[in-house]
Tab-separated table of C-alpha atoms and ligand atoms in Angstrom:
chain	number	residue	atom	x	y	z
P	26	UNK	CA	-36.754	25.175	11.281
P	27	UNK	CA	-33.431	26.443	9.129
P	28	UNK	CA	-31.820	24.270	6.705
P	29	UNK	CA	-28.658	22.345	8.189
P	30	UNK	CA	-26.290	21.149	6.127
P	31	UNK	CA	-24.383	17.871	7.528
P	32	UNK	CA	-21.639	16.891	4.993
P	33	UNK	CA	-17.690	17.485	5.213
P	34	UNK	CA	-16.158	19.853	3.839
P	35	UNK	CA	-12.682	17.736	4.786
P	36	UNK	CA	-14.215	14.554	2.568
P	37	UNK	CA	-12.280	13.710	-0.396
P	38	UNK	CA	-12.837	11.424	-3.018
P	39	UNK	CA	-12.071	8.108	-2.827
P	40	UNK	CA	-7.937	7.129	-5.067
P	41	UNK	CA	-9.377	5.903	-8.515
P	42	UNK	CA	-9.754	1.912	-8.595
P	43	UNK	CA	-6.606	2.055	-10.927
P	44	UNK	CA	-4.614	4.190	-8.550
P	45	UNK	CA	-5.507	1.622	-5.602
P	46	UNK	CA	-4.398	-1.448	-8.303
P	47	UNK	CA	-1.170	0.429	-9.196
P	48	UNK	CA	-0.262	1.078	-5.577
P	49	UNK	CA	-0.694	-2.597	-4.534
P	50	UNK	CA	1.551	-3.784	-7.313
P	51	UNK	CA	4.388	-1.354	-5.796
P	52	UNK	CA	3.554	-2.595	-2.319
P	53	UNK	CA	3.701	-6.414	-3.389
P	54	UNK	CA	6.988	-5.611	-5.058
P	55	UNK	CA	8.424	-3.610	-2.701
P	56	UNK	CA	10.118	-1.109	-4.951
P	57	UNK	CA	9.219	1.858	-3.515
P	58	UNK	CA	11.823	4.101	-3.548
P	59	UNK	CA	11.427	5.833	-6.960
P	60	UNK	CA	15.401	4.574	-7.901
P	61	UNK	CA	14.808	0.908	-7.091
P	62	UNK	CA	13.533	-0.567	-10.583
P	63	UNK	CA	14.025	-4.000	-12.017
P	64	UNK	CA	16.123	-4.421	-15.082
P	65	UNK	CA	14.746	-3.228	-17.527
P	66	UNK	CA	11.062	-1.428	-15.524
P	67	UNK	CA	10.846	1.864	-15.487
P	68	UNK	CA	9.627	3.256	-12.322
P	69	UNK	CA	5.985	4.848	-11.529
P	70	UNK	CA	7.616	8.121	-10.550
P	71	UNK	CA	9.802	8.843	-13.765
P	72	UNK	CA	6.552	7.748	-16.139
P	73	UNK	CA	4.884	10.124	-13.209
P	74	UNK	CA	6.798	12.870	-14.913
P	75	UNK	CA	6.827	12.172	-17.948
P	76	UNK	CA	2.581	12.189	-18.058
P	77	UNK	CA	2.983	15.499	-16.104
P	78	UNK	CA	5.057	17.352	-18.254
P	79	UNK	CA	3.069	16.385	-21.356
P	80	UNK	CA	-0.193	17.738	-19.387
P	81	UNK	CA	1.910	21.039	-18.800
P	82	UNK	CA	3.416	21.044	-22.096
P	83	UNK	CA	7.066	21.528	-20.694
P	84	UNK	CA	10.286	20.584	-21.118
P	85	UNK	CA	11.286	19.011	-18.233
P	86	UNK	CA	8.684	17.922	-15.258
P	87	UNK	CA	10.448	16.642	-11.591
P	88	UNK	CA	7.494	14.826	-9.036
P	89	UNK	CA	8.935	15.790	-5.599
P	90	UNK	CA	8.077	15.498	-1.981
P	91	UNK	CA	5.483	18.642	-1.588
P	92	UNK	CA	4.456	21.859	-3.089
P	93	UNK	CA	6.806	23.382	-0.578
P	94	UNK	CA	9.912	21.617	-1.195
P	95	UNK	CA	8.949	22.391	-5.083
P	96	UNK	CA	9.218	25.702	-4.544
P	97	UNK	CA	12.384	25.411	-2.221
P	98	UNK	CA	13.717	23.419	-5.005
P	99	UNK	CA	13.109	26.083	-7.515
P	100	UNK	CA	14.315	29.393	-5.555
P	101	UNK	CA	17.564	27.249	-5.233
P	102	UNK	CA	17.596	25.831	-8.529
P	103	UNK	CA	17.401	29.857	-10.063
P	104	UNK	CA	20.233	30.668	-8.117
P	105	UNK	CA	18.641	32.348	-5.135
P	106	UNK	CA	21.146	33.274	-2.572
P	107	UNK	CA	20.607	33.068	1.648
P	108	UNK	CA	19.881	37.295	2.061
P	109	UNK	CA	18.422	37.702	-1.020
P	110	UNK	CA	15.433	39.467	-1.155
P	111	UNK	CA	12.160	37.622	-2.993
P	112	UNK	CA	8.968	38.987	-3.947
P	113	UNK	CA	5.933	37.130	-2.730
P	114	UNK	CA	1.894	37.384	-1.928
P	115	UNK	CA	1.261	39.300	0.782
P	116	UNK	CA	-2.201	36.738	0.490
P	117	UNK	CA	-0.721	33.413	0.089
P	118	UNK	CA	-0.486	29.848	2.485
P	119	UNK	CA	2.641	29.623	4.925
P	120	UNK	CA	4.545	27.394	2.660
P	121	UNK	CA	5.385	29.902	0.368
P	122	UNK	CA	6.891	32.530	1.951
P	123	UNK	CA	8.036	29.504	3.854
P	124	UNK	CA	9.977	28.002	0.815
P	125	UNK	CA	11.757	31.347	1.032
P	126	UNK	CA	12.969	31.405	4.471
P	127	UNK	CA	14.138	27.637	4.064
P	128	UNK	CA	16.631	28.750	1.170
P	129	UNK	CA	17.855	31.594	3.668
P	130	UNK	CA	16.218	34.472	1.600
P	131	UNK	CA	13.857	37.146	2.800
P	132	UNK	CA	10.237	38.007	1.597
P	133	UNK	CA	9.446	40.715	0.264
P	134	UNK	CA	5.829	41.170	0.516
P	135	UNK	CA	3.297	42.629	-2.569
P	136	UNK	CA	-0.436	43.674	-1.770
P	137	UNK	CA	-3.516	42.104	-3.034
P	138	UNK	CA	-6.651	43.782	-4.725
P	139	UNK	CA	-10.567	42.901	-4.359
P	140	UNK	CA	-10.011	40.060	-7.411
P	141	UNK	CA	-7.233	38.214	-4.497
P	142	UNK	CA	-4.462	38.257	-7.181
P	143	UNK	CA	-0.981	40.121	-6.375
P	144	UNK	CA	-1.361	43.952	-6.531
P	145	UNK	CA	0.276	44.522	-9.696
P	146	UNK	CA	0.393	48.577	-9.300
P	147	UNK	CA	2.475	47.738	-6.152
P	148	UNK	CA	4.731	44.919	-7.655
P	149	UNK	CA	5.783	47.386	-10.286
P	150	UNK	CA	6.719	49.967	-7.172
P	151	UNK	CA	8.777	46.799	-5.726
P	152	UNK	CA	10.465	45.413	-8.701
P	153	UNK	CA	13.848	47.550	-8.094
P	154	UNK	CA	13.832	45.406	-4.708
P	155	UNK	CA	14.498	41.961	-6.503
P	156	UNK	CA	15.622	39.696	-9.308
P	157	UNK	CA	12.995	37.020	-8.258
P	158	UNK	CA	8.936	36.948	-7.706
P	159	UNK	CA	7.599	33.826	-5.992
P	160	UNK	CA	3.768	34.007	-7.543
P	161	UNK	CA	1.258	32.442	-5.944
P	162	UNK	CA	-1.853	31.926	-7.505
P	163	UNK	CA	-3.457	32.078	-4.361
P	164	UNK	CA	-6.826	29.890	-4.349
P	165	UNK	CA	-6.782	29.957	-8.246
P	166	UNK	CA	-7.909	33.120	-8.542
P	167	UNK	CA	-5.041	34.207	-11.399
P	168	UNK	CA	-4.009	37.663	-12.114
P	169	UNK	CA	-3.754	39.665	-15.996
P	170	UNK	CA	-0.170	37.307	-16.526
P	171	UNK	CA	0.259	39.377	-19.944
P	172	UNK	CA	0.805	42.242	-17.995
P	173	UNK	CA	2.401	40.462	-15.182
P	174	UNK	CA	5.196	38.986	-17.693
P	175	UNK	CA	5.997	41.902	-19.097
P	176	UNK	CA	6.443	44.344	-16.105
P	177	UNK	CA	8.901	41.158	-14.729
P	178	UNK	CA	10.585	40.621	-18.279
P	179	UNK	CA	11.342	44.336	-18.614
P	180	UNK	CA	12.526	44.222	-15.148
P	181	UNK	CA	15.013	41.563	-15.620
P	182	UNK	CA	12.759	39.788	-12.290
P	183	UNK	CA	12.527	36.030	-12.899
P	184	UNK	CA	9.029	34.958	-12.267
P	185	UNK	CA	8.302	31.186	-10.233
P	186	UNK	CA	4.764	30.298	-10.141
P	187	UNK	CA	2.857	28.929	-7.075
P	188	UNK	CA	-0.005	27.062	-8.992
P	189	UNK	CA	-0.670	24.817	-5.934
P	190	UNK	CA	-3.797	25.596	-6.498
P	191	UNK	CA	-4.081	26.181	-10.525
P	192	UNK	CA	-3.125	22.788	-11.762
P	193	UNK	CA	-5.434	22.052	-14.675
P	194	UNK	CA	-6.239	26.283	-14.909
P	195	UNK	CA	-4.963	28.141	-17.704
P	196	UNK	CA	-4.282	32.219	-18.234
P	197	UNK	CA	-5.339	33.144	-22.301
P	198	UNK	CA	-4.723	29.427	-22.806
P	199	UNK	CA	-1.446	28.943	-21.507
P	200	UNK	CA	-1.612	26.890	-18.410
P	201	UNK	CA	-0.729	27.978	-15.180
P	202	UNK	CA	2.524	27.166	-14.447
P	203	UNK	CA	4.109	28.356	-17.859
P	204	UNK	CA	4.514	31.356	-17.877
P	205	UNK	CA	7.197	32.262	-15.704
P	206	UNK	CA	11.067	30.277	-15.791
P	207	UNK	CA	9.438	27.572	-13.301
P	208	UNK	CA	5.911	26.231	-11.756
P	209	UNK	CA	5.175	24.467	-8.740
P	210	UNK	CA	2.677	22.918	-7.871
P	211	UNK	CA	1.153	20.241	-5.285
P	212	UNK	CA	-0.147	17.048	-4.500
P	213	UNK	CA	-1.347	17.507	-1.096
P	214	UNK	CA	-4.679	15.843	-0.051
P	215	UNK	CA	-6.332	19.494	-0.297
P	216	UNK	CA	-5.334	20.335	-3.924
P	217	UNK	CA	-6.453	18.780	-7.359
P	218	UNK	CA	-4.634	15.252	-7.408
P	219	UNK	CA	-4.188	13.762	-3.906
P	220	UNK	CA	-1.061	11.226	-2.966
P	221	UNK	CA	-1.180	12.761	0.680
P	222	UNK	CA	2.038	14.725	0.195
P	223	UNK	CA	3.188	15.269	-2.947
P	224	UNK	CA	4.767	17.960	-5.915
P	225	UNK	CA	5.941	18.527	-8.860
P	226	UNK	CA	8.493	21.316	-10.564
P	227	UNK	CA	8.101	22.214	-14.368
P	228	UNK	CA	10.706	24.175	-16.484
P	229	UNK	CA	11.903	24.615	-20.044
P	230	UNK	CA	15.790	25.675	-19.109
P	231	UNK	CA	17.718	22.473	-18.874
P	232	UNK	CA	19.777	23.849	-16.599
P	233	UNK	CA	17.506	24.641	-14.119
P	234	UNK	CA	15.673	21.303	-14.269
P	235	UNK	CA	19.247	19.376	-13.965
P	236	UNK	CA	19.917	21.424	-10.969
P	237	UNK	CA	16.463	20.605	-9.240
P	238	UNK	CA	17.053	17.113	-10.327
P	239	UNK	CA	19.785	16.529	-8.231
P	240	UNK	CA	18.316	19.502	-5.756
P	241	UNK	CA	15.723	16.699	-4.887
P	242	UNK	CA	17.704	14.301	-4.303
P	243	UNK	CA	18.487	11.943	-7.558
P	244	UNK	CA	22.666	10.995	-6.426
P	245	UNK	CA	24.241	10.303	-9.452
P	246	UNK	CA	21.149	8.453	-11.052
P	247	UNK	CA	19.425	11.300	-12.716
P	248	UNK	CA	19.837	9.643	-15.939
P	249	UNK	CA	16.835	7.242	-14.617
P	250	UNK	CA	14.503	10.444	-15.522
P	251	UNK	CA	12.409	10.311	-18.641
P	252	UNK	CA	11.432	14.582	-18.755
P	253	UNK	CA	14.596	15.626	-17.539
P	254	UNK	CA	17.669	17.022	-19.627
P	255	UNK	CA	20.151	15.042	-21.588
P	256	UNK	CA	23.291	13.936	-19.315
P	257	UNK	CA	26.048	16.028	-20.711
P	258	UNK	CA	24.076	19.195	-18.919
P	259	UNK	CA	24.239	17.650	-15.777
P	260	UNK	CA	28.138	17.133	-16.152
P	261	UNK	CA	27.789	21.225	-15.482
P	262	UNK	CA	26.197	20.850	-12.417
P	263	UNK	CA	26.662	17.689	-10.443
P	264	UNK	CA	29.451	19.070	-8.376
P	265	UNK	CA	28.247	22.248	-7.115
P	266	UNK	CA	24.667	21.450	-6.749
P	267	UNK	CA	23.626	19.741	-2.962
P	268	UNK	CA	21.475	16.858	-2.573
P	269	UNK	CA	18.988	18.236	-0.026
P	270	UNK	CA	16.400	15.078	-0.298
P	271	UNK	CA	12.751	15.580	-1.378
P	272	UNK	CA	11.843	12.890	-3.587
P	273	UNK	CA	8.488	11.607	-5.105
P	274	UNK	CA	8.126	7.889	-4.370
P	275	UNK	CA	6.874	4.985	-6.475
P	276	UNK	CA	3.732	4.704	-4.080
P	277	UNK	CA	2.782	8.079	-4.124
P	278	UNK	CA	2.907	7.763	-7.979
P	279	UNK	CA	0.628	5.071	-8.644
P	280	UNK	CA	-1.480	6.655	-6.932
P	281	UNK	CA	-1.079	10.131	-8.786
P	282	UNK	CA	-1.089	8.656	-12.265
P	283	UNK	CA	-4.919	7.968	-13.073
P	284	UNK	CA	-5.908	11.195	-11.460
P	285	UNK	CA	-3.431	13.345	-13.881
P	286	UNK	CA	-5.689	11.485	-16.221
P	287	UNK	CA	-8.814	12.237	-15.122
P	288	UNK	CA	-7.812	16.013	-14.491
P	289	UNK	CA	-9.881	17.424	-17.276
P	290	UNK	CA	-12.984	15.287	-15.878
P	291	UNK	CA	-12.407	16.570	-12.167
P	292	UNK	CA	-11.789	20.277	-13.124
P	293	UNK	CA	-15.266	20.543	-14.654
P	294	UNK	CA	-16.942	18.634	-11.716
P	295	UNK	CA	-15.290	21.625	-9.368
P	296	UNK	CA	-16.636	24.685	-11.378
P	297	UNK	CA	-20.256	23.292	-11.504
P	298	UNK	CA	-20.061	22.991	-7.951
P	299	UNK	CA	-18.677	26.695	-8.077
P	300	UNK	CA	-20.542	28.371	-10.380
P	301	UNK	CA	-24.267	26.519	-7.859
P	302	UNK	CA	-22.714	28.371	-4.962
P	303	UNK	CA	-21.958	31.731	-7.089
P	304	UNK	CA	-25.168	31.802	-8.553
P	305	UNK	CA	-26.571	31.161	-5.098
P	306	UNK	CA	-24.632	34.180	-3.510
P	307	UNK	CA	-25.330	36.469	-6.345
P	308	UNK	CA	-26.776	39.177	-5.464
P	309	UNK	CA	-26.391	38.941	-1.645
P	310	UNK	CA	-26.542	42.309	0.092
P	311	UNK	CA	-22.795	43.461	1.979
P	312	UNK	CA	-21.381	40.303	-0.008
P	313	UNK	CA	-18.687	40.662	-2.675
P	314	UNK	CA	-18.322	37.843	-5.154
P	315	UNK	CA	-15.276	37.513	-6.907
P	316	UNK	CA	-16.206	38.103	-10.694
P	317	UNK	CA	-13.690	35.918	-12.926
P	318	UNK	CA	-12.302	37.231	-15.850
P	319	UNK	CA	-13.283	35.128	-19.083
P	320	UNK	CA	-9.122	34.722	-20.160
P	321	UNK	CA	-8.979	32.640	-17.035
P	322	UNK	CA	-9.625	29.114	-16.967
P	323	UNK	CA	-9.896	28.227	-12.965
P	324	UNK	CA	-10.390	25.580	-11.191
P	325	UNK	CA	-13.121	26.104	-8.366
P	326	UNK	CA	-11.789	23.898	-5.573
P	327	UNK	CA	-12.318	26.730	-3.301
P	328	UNK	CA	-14.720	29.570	-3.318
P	329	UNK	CA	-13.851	32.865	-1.632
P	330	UNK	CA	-16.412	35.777	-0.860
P	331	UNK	CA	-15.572	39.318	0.579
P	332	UNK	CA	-17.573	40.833	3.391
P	333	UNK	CA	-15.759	44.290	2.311
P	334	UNK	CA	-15.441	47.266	4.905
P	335	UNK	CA	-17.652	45.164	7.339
P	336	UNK	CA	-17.022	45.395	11.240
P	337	UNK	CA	-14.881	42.798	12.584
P	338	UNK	CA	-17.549	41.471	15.202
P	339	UNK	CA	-20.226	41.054	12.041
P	340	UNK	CA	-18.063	39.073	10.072
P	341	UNK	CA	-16.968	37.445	13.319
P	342	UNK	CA	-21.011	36.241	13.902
P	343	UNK	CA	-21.419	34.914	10.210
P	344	UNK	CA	-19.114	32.483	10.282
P	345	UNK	CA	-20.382	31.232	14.261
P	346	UNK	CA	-23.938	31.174	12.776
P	347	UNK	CA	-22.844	29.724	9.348
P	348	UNK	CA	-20.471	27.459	11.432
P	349	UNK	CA	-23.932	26.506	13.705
P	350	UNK	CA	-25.671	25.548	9.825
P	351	UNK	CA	-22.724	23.314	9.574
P	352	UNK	CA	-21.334	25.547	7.007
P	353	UNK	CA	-16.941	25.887	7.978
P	354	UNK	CA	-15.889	29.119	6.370
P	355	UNK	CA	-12.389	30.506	7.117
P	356	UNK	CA	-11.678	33.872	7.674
P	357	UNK	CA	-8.507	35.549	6.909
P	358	UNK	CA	-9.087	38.679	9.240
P	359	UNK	CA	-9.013	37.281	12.307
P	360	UNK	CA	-6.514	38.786	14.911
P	361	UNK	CA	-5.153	36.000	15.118
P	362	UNK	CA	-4.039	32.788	12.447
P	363	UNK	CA	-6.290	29.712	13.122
P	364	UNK	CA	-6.200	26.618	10.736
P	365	UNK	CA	-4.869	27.125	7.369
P	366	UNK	CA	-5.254	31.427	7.857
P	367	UNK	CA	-2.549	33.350	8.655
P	368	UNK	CA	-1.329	36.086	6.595
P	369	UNK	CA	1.858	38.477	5.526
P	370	UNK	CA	1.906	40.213	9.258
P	371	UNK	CA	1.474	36.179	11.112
P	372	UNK	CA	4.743	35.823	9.570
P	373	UNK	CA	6.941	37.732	11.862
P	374	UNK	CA	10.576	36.028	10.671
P	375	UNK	CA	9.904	38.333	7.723
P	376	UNK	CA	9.724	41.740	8.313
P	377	UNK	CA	7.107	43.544	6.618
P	378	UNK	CA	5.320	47.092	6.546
P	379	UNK	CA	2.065	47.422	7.247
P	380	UNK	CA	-0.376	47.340	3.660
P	381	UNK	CA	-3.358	49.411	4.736
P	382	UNK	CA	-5.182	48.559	1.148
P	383	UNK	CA	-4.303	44.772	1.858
P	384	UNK	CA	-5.575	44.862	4.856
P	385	UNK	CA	-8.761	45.919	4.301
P	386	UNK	CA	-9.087	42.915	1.781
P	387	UNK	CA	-7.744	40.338	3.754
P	388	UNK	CA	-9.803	41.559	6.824
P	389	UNK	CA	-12.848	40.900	4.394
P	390	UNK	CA	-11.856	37.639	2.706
P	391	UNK	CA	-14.277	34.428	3.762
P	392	UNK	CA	-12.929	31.336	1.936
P	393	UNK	CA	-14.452	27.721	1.780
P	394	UNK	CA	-13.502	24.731	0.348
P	395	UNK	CA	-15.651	22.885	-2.315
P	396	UNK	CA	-14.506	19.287	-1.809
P	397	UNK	CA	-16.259	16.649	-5.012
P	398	UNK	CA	-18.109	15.013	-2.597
P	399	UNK	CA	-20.395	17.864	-2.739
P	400	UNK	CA	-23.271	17.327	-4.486
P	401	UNK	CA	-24.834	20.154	-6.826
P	402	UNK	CA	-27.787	19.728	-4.118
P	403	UNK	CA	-25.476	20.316	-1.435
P	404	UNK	CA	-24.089	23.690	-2.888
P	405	UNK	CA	-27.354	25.173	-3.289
P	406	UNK	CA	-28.466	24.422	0.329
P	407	UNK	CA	-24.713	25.441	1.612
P	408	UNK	CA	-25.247	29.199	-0.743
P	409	UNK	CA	-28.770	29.292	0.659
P	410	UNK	CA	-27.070	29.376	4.237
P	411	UNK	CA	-24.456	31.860	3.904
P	412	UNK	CA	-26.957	33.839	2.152
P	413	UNK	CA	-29.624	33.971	4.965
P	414	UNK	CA	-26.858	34.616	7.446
P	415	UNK	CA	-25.374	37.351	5.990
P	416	UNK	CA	-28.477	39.427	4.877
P	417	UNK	CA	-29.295	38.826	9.203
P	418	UNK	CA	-26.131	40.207	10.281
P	419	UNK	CA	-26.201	42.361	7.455
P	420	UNK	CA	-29.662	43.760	8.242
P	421	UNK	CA	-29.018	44.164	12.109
P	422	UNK	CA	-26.006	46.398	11.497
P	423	UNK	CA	-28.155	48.418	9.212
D	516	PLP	C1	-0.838	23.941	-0.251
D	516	PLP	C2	-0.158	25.108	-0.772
D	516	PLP	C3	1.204	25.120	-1.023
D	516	PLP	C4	2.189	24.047	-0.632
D	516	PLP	O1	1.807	22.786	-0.692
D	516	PLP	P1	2.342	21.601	0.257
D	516	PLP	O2	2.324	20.471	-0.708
D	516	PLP	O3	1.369	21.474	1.363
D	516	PLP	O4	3.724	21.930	0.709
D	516	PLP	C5	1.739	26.229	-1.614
D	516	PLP	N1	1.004	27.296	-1.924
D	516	PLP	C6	-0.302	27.348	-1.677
D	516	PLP	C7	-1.053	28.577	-2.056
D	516	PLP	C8	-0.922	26.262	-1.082
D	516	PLP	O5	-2.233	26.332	-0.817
């Protein structure tokens, strides 16, 4: 009998008993709306921000609806025009080049290489194209951001970072999310603190953050923030900058707070469970793991393998038989976009060329989630599966 492995890969943890005791206080009060505070309380969201941006170690930190409307919030708060071109990830989730078409700008899309981060050999090829790369650390996998910054600096390209999946990861020690003019980053239920919906937007420029401030939706009140900019620089801005609604709320906060706290804790917990299932795939014949570079600190939320220069039908049976071993992997060569898969050429309101060299990537990329409620146990068996399958279909194709 083969080994069947039962759990979900959809299970989350349960909100820290604080988060639950915070959340009921908001609900008995009935202040939920982040600008509705007592005399004299501050408000879960602003001390929300004020925790985040001392994590980050920015400036200025704004909690907002979603990842996407941080990153809406950001292309608009950099001055990003309806026409204007924007780099992006050719390998990235639909809310970013997403974000792009919602400020009326057009994506301009950049390969990716066998490591999954941006094809920096055709960025630099691209960079006469724009003034503005939306990043996207793509399933944490990070790319070299020393070289990354300086191709964009000499460029004169300002650089926003997608780190929807990199908060609490770090490039050479800087964390993800500072090294370009502005991160984003999320708090939906999939990514590494978990209010449902959720964002947050980090900057140093105090322009920037007052304009995102009141992007998001803050009316005049903006001086209820406790990590944004002094008042006198949103004097500059209040009058030409539109209210377009995407704020954090008080509930959402609560909730959020204890787990910003317990980050650190929750990050290691995630690359044990990685580094089971990579040391359970090493070695596999046909399969490609994803060797991380040591100046990256990830998180390993997700773990994605690369069935590279395989036929479409083989990789088609490993995940049905993996899928039949209760092992869900996604696959982001499929002809067509199912679940949370589709790629640069699914997104047809953006015109793109075809990438040949991305395509044989993305036509090879597997990619599973590695929810907490995994147990070390549980990754071995789960590695032990995809192994066995793939050496089968790798064997009969031989
Ligand atoms: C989830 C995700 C986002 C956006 O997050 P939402 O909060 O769902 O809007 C952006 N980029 C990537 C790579 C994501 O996975």
């Amino acid at each position: 009998m083969s080994e069947i492995f039962t759990g979900s890969f959809t299970q989350q943890e349960p909100i820290p008993e604080e988060g639950i005791a915070a959340a009921l206080a908001v609900l008995r009060h009935g202040r939920l709306h982040r600008y509705n505070v007592a005399e004299g309380e501050v408000g879960e969201t602003a001390l929300l921000e004020q925790a985040f941006a001392a994590l980050t170690g920015a400036r200025y930190a704004l909690a907002v609806a979603s990842g996407g409307s941080a990153m809406t919030i950001a292309l608009r708060a950099i001055g990003v025009q309806p026409g204007d071109p924007v780099l992006s990830n050719a390998f990235t989730l639909a809310p970013v080049p997403g974000a792009i078409a919602a400020v009326g700008a057009r994506p301009v899309f950049v390969g990716v290489t066998e490591d999954l981060t941006i094809d920096l050999d055709d960025l630099e090829t691209k960079l006469d194209q724009s003034r503005v790369l939306l990043l996207s650390h793509m399933r944490g996998h990070i790319c070299d951001m020393d070289r990354l910054m300086a191709l964009c600096d000499t460029a004169g390209v300002a650089v926003i970072e997608d780190c929807a999946h990199t908060m609490g990861a770090a490039w050479n020690d800087i964390p993800s999310g500072r090294h370009g003019l502005v991160g984003c980053y999320s708090c939906q239920t999939y990514k590494h603190a978990n209010s449902g919906e959720g964002g947050f937007v980090v900057t140093d420029d105090a322009e920037i953050a007052a304009r995102a401030i009141i992007l998001s939706g803050s009316y005049m009140l903006y001086e209820r923030h406790l990590a944004g900019p002094p008042a006198d620089v949103f004097e500059r801005v209040k009058y030409d900058t539109p209210n377009t609604s995407s704020r954090m709320d008080n509930l959402r906060a609560a909730i959020l707070r204890p787990q910003l706290r317990d980050l650190e804790d929750r990050v290691a917990r995630w690359n044990a469970r990685y580094r089971t299932l990579e040391q359970g795939l090493r070695d596999t014949p046909g399969l490609t793991l994803i060797e991380r570079p040591e100046t990256e600190k990830f998180v390993g939320s997700s773990i994605q393998v690369l069935l590279l220069d395989w036929a479409a039908e083989g990789v088609a049976d490993v995940v049905r038989r993996c899928a039949l071993r209760g092992v869900e992997l996604k696959w982001f060569g499929e002809a067509e976009p199912k679940g949370f898969t589709s790629r640069y050429d699914s997104w047809r309101y953006a015109r793109s060329e075809q990438m040949p060299r991305s395509d044989r990537i993305l036509a090879g990329i597997l990619d599973m989630r590695v929810p907490l409620t995994f147990s070390l146990e549980d990754c071995e068996l789960i590695a032990r599966i995809i192994r066995a399958e793939v050496s089968a279909v790798y064997q009969s194709a031989a």
